GROMACS .gro file of C-alpha atoms in nm:
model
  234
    1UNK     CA    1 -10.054  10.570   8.485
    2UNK     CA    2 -10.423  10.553   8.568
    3UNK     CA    3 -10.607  10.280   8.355
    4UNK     CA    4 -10.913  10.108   8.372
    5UNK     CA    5 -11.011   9.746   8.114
    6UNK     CA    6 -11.260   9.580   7.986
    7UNK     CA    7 -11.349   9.334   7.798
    8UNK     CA    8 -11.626   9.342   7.507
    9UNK     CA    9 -11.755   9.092   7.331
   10UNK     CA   10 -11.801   9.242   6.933
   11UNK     CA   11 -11.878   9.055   6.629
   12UNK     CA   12 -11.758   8.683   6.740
   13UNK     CA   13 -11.411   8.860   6.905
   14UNK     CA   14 -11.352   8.996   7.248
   15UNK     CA   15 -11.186   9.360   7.219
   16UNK     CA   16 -11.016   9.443   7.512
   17UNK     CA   17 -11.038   9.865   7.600
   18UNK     CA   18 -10.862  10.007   7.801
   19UNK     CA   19 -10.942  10.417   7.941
   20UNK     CA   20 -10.619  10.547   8.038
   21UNK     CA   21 -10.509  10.931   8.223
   22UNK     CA   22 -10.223  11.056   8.000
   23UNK     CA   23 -10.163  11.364   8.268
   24UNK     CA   24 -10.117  11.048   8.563
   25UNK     CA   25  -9.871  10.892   8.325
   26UNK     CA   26  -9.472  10.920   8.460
   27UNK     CA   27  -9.182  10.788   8.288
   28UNK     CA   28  -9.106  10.522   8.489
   29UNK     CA   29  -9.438  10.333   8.398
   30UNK     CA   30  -9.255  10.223   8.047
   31UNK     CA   31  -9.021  10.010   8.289
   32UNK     CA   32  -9.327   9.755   8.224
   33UNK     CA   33  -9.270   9.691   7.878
   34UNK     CA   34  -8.949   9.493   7.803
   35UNK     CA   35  -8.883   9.717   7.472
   36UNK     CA   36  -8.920  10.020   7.697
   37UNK     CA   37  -8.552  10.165   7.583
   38UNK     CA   38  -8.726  10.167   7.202
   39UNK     CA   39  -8.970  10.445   7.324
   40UNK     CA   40  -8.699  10.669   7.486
   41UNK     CA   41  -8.701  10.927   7.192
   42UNK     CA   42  -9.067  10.936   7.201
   43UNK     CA   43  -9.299  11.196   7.367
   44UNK     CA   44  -9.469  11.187   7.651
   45UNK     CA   45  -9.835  11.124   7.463
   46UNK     CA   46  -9.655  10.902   7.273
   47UNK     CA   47  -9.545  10.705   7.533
   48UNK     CA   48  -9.872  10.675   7.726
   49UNK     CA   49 -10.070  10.585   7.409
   50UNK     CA   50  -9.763  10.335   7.362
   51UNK     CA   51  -9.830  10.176   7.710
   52UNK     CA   52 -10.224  10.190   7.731
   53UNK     CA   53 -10.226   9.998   7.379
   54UNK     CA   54  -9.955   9.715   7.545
   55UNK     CA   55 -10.180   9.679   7.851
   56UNK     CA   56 -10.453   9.643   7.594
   57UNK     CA   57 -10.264   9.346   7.430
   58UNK     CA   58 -10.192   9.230   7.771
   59UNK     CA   59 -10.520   9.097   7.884
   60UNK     CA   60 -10.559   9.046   7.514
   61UNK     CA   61 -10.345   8.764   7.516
   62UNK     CA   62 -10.412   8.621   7.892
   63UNK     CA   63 -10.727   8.535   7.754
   64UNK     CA   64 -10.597   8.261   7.527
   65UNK     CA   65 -10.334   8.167   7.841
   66UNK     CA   66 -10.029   8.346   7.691
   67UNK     CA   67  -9.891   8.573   7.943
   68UNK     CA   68  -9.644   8.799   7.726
   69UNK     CA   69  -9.579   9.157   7.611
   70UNK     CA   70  -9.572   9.237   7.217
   71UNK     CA   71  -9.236   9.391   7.102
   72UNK     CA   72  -9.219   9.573   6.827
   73UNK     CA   73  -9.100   9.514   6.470
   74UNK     CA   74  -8.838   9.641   6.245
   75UNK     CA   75  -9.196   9.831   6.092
   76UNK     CA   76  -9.292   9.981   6.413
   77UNK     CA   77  -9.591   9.671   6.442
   78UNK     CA   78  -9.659   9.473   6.687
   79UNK     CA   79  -9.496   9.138   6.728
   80UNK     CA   80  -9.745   8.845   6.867
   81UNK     CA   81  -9.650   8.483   6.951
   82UNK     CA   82  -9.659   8.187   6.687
   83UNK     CA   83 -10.007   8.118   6.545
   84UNK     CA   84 -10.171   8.418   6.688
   85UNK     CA   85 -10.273   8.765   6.517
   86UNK     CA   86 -10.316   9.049   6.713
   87UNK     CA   87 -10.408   9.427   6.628
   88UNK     CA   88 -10.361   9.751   6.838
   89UNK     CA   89 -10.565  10.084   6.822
   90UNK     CA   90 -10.545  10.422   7.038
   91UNK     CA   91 -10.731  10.727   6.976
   92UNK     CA   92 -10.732  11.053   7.260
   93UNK     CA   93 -10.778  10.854   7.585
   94UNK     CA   94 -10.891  10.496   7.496
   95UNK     CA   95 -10.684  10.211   7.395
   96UNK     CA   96 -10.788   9.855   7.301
   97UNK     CA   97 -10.683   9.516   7.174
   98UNK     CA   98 -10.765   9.193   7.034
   99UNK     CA   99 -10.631   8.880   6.954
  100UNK     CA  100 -10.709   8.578   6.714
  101UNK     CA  101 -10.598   8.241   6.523
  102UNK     CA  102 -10.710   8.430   6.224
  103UNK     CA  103 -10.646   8.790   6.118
  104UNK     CA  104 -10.784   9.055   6.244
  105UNK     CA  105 -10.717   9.402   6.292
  106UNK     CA  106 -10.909   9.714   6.486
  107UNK     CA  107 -10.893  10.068   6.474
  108UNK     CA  108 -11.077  10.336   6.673
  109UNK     CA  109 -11.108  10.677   6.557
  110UNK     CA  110 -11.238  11.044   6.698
  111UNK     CA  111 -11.575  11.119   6.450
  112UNK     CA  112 -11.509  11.367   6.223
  113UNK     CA  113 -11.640  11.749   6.243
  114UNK     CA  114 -11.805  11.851   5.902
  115UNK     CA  115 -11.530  12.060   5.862
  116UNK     CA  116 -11.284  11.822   5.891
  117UNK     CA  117 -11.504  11.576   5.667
  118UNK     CA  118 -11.518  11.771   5.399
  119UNK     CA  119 -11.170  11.911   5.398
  120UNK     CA  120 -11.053  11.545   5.394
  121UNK     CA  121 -11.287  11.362   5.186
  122UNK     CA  122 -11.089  11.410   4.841
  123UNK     CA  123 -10.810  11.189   4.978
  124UNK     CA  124 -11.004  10.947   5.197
  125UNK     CA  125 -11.255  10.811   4.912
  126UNK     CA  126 -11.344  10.887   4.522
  127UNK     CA  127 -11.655  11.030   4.403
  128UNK     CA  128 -11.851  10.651   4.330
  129UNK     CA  129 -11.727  10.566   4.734
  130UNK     CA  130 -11.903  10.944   4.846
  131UNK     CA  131 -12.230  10.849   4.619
  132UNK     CA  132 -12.201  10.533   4.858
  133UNK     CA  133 -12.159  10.720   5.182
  134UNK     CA  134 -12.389  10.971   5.105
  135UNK     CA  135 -12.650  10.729   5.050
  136UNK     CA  136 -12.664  10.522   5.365
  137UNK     CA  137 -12.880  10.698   5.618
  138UNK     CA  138 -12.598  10.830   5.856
  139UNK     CA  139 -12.462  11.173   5.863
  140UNK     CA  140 -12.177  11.199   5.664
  141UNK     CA  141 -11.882  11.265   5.888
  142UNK     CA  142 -11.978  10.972   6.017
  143UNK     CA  143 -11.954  10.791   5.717
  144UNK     CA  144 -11.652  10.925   5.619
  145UNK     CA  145 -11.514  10.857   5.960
  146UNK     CA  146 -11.623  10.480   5.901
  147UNK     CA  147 -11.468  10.473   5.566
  148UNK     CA  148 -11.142  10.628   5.729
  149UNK     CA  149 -11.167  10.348   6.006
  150UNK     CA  150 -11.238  10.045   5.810
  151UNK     CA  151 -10.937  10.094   5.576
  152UNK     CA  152 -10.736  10.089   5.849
  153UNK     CA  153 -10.867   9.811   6.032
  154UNK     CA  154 -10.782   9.632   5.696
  155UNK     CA  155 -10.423   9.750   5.645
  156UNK     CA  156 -10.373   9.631   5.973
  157UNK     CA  157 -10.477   9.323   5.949
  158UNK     CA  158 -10.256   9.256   5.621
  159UNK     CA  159  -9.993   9.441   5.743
  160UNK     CA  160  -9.751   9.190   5.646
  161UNK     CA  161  -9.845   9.144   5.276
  162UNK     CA  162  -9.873   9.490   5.176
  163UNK     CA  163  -9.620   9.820   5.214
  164UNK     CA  164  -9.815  10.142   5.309
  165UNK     CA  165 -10.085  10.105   5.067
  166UNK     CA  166 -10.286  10.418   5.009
  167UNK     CA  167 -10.626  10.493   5.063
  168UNK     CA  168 -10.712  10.464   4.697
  169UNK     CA  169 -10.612  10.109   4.702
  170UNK     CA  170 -10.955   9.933   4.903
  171UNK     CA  171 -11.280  10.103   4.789
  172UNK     CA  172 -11.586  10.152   4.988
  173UNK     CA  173 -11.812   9.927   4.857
  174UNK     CA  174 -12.127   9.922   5.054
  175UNK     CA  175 -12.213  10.093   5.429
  176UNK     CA  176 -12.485   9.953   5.665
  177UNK     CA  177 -12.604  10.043   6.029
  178UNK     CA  178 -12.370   9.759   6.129
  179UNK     CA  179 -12.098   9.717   5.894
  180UNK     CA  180 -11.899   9.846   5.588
  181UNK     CA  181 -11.752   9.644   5.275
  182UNK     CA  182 -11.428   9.725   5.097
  183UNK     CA  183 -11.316   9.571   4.781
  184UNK     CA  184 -10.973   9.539   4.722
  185UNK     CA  185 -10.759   9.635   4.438
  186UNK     CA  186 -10.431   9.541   4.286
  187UNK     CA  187 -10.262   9.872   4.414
  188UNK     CA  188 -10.314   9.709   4.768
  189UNK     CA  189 -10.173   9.372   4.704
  190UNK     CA  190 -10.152   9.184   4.366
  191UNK     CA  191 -10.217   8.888   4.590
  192UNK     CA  192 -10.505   9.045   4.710
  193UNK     CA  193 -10.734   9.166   4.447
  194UNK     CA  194 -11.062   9.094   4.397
  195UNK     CA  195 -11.140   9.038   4.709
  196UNK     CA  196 -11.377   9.193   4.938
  197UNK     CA  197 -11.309   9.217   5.331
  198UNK     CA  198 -11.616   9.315   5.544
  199UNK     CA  199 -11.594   9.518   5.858
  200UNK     CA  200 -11.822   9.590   6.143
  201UNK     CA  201 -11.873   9.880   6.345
  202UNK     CA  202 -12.023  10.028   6.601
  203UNK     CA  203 -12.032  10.360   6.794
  204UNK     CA  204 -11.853  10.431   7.136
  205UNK     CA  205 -11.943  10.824   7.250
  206UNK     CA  206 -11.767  11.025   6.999
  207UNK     CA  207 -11.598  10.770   6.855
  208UNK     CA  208 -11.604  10.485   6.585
  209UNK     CA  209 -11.429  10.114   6.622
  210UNK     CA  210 -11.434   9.920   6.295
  211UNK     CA  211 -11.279   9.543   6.310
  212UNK     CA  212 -11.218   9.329   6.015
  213UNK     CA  213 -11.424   8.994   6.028
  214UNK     CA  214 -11.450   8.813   5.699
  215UNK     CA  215 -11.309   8.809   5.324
  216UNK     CA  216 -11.472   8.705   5.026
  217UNK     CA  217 -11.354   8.677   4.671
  218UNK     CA  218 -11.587   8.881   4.408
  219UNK     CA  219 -11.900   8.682   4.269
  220UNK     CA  220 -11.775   8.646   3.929
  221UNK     CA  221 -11.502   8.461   4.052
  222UNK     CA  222 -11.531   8.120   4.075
  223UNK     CA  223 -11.196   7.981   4.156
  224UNK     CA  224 -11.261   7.996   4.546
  225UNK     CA  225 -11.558   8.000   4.730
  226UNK     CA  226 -11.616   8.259   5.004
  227UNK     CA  227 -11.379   8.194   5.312
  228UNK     CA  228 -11.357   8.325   5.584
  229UNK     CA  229 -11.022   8.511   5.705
  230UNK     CA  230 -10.839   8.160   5.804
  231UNK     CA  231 -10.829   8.035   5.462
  232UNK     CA  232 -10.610   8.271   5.295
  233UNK     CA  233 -10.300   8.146   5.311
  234UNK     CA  234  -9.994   8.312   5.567
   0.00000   0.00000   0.00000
Protein backbone atom coordinates (compact mmCIF):
# COMPACT_ATOMS: atom_id res chain seq x y z
CA UNK A 1 0.00 0.00 0.00
CA UNK A 2 1.07 3.50 -0.95
CA UNK A 3 1.96 5.66 2.21
CA UNK A 4 3.71 8.65 2.84
CA UNK A 5 4.89 10.01 7.02
CA UNK A 6 5.58 12.67 8.76
CA UNK A 7 6.33 13.85 11.67
CA UNK A 8 4.69 17.05 13.45
CA UNK A 9 5.59 18.60 16.25
CA UNK A 10 1.93 19.71 18.18
CA UNK A 11 1.47 20.96 21.58
CA UNK A 12 4.86 19.58 23.33
CA UNK A 13 4.20 15.90 21.35
CA UNK A 14 5.33 14.76 17.98
CA UNK A 15 2.21 13.19 16.01
CA UNK A 16 3.29 11.04 13.49
CA UNK A 17 0.69 11.12 10.04
CA UNK A 18 0.72 9.06 7.82
CA UNK A 19 -1.38 9.65 3.99
CA UNK A 20 -2.08 6.31 2.81
CA UNK A 21 -3.91 4.94 -0.96
CA UNK A 22 -6.62 2.49 0.23
CA UNK A 23 -7.28 1.47 -3.71
CA UNK A 24 -3.04 0.52 -3.79
CA UNK A 25 -3.67 -1.52 -0.70
CA UNK A 26 -3.45 -5.68 -1.40
CA UNK A 27 -3.89 -8.27 1.09
CA UNK A 28 -0.66 -9.36 1.43
CA UNK A 29 0.54 -5.94 2.95
CA UNK A 30 -1.10 -7.17 6.51
CA UNK A 31 1.82 -9.89 6.38
CA UNK A 32 3.65 -6.78 8.16
CA UNK A 33 1.83 -6.78 11.24
CA UNK A 34 2.49 -9.83 13.48
CA UNK A 35 -1.41 -9.93 14.55
CA UNK A 36 -2.20 -9.92 10.85
CA UNK A 37 -4.45 -13.36 11.19
CA UNK A 38 -6.73 -11.01 13.80
CA UNK A 39 -7.77 -8.79 10.78
CA UNK A 40 -8.72 -11.72 8.43
CA UNK A 41 -12.56 -11.21 8.93
CA UNK A 42 -12.16 -7.61 8.36
CA UNK A 43 -12.79 -5.58 5.14
CA UNK A 44 -10.70 -4.37 2.88
CA UNK A 45 -11.03 -0.46 4.25
CA UNK A 46 -10.78 -1.93 7.34
CA UNK A 47 -7.74 -3.45 6.82
CA UNK A 48 -5.90 -0.54 5.19
CA UNK A 49 -7.05 1.93 7.90
CA UNK A 50 -5.81 -1.04 10.26
CA UNK A 51 -2.29 -0.96 8.63
CA UNK A 52 -1.82 2.90 7.91
CA UNK A 53 -2.64 3.49 11.78
CA UNK A 54 0.26 0.53 12.74
CA UNK A 55 2.77 2.25 10.43
CA UNK A 56 1.68 5.36 12.24
CA UNK A 57 2.65 3.74 15.64
CA UNK A 58 5.65 2.47 13.95
CA UNK A 59 7.75 5.51 13.58
CA UNK A 60 5.78 6.50 16.63
CA UNK A 61 7.69 4.37 18.72
CA UNK A 62 11.27 4.41 16.77
CA UNK A 63 11.38 7.74 17.98
CA UNK A 64 11.84 6.81 21.63
CA UNK A 65 14.28 3.70 20.23
CA UNK A 66 11.63 0.95 20.54
CA UNK A 67 11.38 -0.81 17.34
CA UNK A 68 8.01 -2.88 17.77
CA UNK A 69 4.49 -3.32 16.35
CA UNK A 70 1.33 -2.74 18.78
CA UNK A 71 -0.96 -5.86 19.03
CA UNK A 72 -4.13 -5.57 19.90
CA UNK A 73 -6.11 -6.15 23.09
CA UNK A 74 -8.82 -8.37 24.26
CA UNK A 75 -10.85 -4.57 23.72
CA UNK A 76 -9.80 -4.14 20.23
CA UNK A 77 -6.94 -1.26 21.68
CA UNK A 78 -3.79 -1.00 21.07
CA UNK A 79 -1.17 -2.69 23.16
CA UNK A 80 2.22 -0.48 23.75
CA UNK A 81 5.38 -1.58 25.61
CA UNK A 82 5.93 -1.06 29.51
CA UNK A 83 5.91 2.60 30.60
CA UNK A 84 4.76 4.00 27.37
CA UNK A 85 1.15 5.30 26.24
CA UNK A 86 0.31 5.41 22.87
CA UNK A 87 -2.99 6.48 20.91
CA UNK A 88 -4.12 5.69 17.27
CA UNK A 89 -6.52 7.75 14.97
CA UNK A 90 -7.69 7.21 11.16
CA UNK A 91 -10.18 9.16 9.40
CA UNK A 92 -10.81 8.73 5.15
CA UNK A 93 -7.16 8.63 3.97
CA UNK A 94 -4.91 9.88 6.85
CA UNK A 95 -3.63 7.98 9.72
CA UNK A 96 -1.44 9.15 12.63
CA UNK A 97 0.18 8.30 15.93
CA UNK A 98 1.81 9.32 18.99
CA UNK A 99 3.50 8.12 21.80
CA UNK A 100 4.32 9.26 25.48
CA UNK A 101 5.50 8.47 29.24
CA UNK A 102 2.26 10.07 30.10
CA UNK A 103 -1.20 9.63 28.60
CA UNK A 104 -2.24 10.80 25.76
CA UNK A 105 -4.62 10.08 23.21
CA UNK A 106 -5.52 11.67 19.49
CA UNK A 107 -8.28 11.55 17.27
CA UNK A 108 -8.81 13.05 13.81
CA UNK A 109 -12.11 13.57 12.40
CA UNK A 110 -13.81 14.63 8.78
CA UNK A 111 -15.61 18.37 9.73
CA UNK A 112 -19.02 18.10 9.88
CA UNK A 113 -21.63 19.38 7.07
CA UNK A 114 -24.42 21.57 8.74
CA UNK A 115 -26.56 18.94 8.00
CA UNK A 116 -24.85 16.45 9.64
CA UNK A 117 -24.20 18.98 12.66
CA UNK A 118 -27.39 19.56 13.36
CA UNK A 119 -28.84 16.14 12.87
CA UNK A 120 -26.23 14.97 15.44
CA UNK A 121 -25.94 17.61 17.90
CA UNK A 122 -28.75 16.23 20.40
CA UNK A 123 -26.50 13.24 21.17
CA UNK A 124 -23.05 14.78 20.89
CA UNK A 125 -23.58 17.72 23.60
CA UNK A 126 -26.58 19.24 25.90
CA UNK A 127 -28.08 22.51 25.48
CA UNK A 128 -25.47 24.54 28.27
CA UNK A 129 -22.36 22.65 25.97
CA UNK A 130 -24.29 24.22 22.44
CA UNK A 131 -24.68 27.82 24.36
CA UNK A 132 -20.79 27.12 24.69
CA UNK A 133 -20.14 26.19 21.10
CA UNK A 134 -22.29 28.59 19.75
CA UNK A 135 -20.53 31.25 21.43
CA UNK A 136 -16.90 30.86 20.42
CA UNK A 137 -16.36 32.59 17.12
CA UNK A 138 -16.13 29.42 14.83
CA UNK A 139 -18.83 28.09 12.69
CA UNK A 140 -20.62 25.60 14.34
CA UNK A 141 -20.00 22.32 12.60
CA UNK A 142 -16.85 23.05 13.44
CA UNK A 143 -17.45 23.29 16.90
CA UNK A 144 -19.43 20.49 17.11
CA UNK A 145 -16.87 18.56 15.18
CA UNK A 146 -14.28 19.71 17.96
CA UNK A 147 -16.57 18.73 20.69
CA UNK A 148 -17.04 15.26 18.85
CA UNK A 149 -13.12 15.04 18.59
CA UNK A 150 -12.02 16.04 21.96
CA UNK A 151 -14.24 13.45 23.74
CA UNK A 152 -12.65 11.03 21.98
CA UNK A 153 -9.22 12.01 22.28
CA UNK A 154 -10.14 11.71 26.07
CA UNK A 155 -11.76 8.26 26.10
CA UNK A 156 -8.79 7.22 24.50
CA UNK A 157 -6.51 8.27 26.57
CA UNK A 158 -8.37 6.63 29.72
CA UNK A 159 -9.27 3.84 27.92
CA UNK A 160 -8.27 1.60 30.58
CA UNK A 161 -10.21 3.13 33.53
CA UNK A 162 -13.44 3.59 31.97
CA UNK A 163 -15.97 1.05 29.82
CA UNK A 164 -17.57 2.83 26.77
CA UNK A 165 -18.55 5.89 28.49
CA UNK A 166 -21.07 7.98 26.62
CA UNK A 167 -20.91 11.25 25.32
CA UNK A 168 -22.95 12.70 28.13
CA UNK A 169 -20.36 11.68 30.54
CA UNK A 170 -17.35 14.73 29.78
CA UNK A 171 -19.01 18.13 29.13
CA UNK A 172 -17.75 20.82 26.96
CA UNK A 173 -16.65 23.26 29.14
CA UNK A 174 -14.98 26.04 27.33
CA UNK A 175 -13.76 26.28 23.30
CA UNK A 176 -10.87 28.57 22.14
CA UNK A 177 -9.07 29.16 18.69
CA UNK A 178 -6.54 26.67 20.09
CA UNK A 179 -8.04 24.37 22.45
CA UNK A 180 -11.21 22.92 24.12
CA UNK A 181 -11.87 21.96 27.95
CA UNK A 182 -14.00 19.07 29.14
CA UNK A 183 -15.00 18.47 32.63
CA UNK A 184 -15.52 15.19 33.70
CA UNK A 185 -18.32 13.54 35.44
CA UNK A 186 -18.95 10.55 37.59
CA UNK A 187 -20.82 8.69 34.66
CA UNK A 188 -17.24 8.62 33.03
CA UNK A 189 -15.26 7.31 35.89
CA UNK A 190 -16.05 7.65 39.67
CA UNK A 191 -12.30 7.91 39.86
CA UNK A 192 -12.39 10.57 37.59
CA UNK A 193 -14.75 13.26 38.49
CA UNK A 194 -14.17 16.57 38.93
CA UNK A 195 -11.64 16.83 36.88
CA UNK A 196 -11.07 18.80 33.88
CA UNK A 197 -8.78 17.49 30.86
CA UNK A 198 -7.81 20.17 28.26
CA UNK A 199 -7.34 19.45 24.62
CA UNK A 200 -5.78 21.24 21.76
CA UNK A 201 -6.61 21.41 18.28
CA UNK A 202 -5.90 22.49 15.23
CA UNK A 203 -7.14 22.28 11.60
CA UNK A 204 -5.68 19.95 8.80
CA UNK A 205 -7.81 20.68 5.27
CA UNK A 206 -11.14 19.36 6.03
CA UNK A 207 -10.33 17.92 8.98
CA UNK A 208 -9.92 18.40 12.85
CA UNK A 209 -7.07 16.60 15.22
CA UNK A 210 -7.72 17.18 18.93
CA UNK A 211 -4.95 15.60 21.48
CA UNK A 212 -5.30 15.47 25.15
CA UNK A 213 -2.47 17.46 27.00
CA UNK A 214 -3.20 18.25 30.61
CA UNK A 215 -5.75 17.47 33.60
CA UNK A 216 -6.70 19.56 36.30
CA UNK A 217 -8.92 18.98 39.27
CA UNK A 218 -11.91 21.72 39.61
CA UNK A 219 -10.95 25.03 41.58
CA UNK A 220 -13.02 24.35 44.50
CA UNK A 221 -11.13 21.45 45.12
CA UNK A 222 -8.38 21.68 47.15
CA UNK A 223 -7.17 18.24 47.87
CA UNK A 224 -4.69 18.24 44.79
CA UNK A 225 -3.20 20.87 43.03
CA UNK A 226 -3.33 21.00 39.22
CA UNK A 227 -1.11 18.16 37.63
CA UNK A 228 -0.36 17.50 34.78
CA UNK A 229 -1.35 14.00 33.06
CA UNK A 230 1.73 12.02 34.84
CA UNK A 231 0.46 12.47 38.22
CA UNK A 232 -2.65 10.61 38.18
CA UNK A 233 -1.94 7.51 39.26
CA UNK A 234 -1.88 4.08 36.63
Amino acid sequence: MRTSHFPLPFAGRRLHIVDFDASSFHEHDLLWLPHHDRLRSAGRKRKAEHLAGRIAAVHALREVGVRAVPGIGDKRQPLWPDGLFGSISHCASTALAVISRQRVGVDIEKIMSQHTATELAPSIIDSDERQILQASSLPFPLALTLAFSAKESVYKAFSDRVTLPGFDSAKVTSLTATHISLNLLPAFAATMAERTVRTEWFQRDNSVITLVSAITRFPHDRSAPASILSAIPR
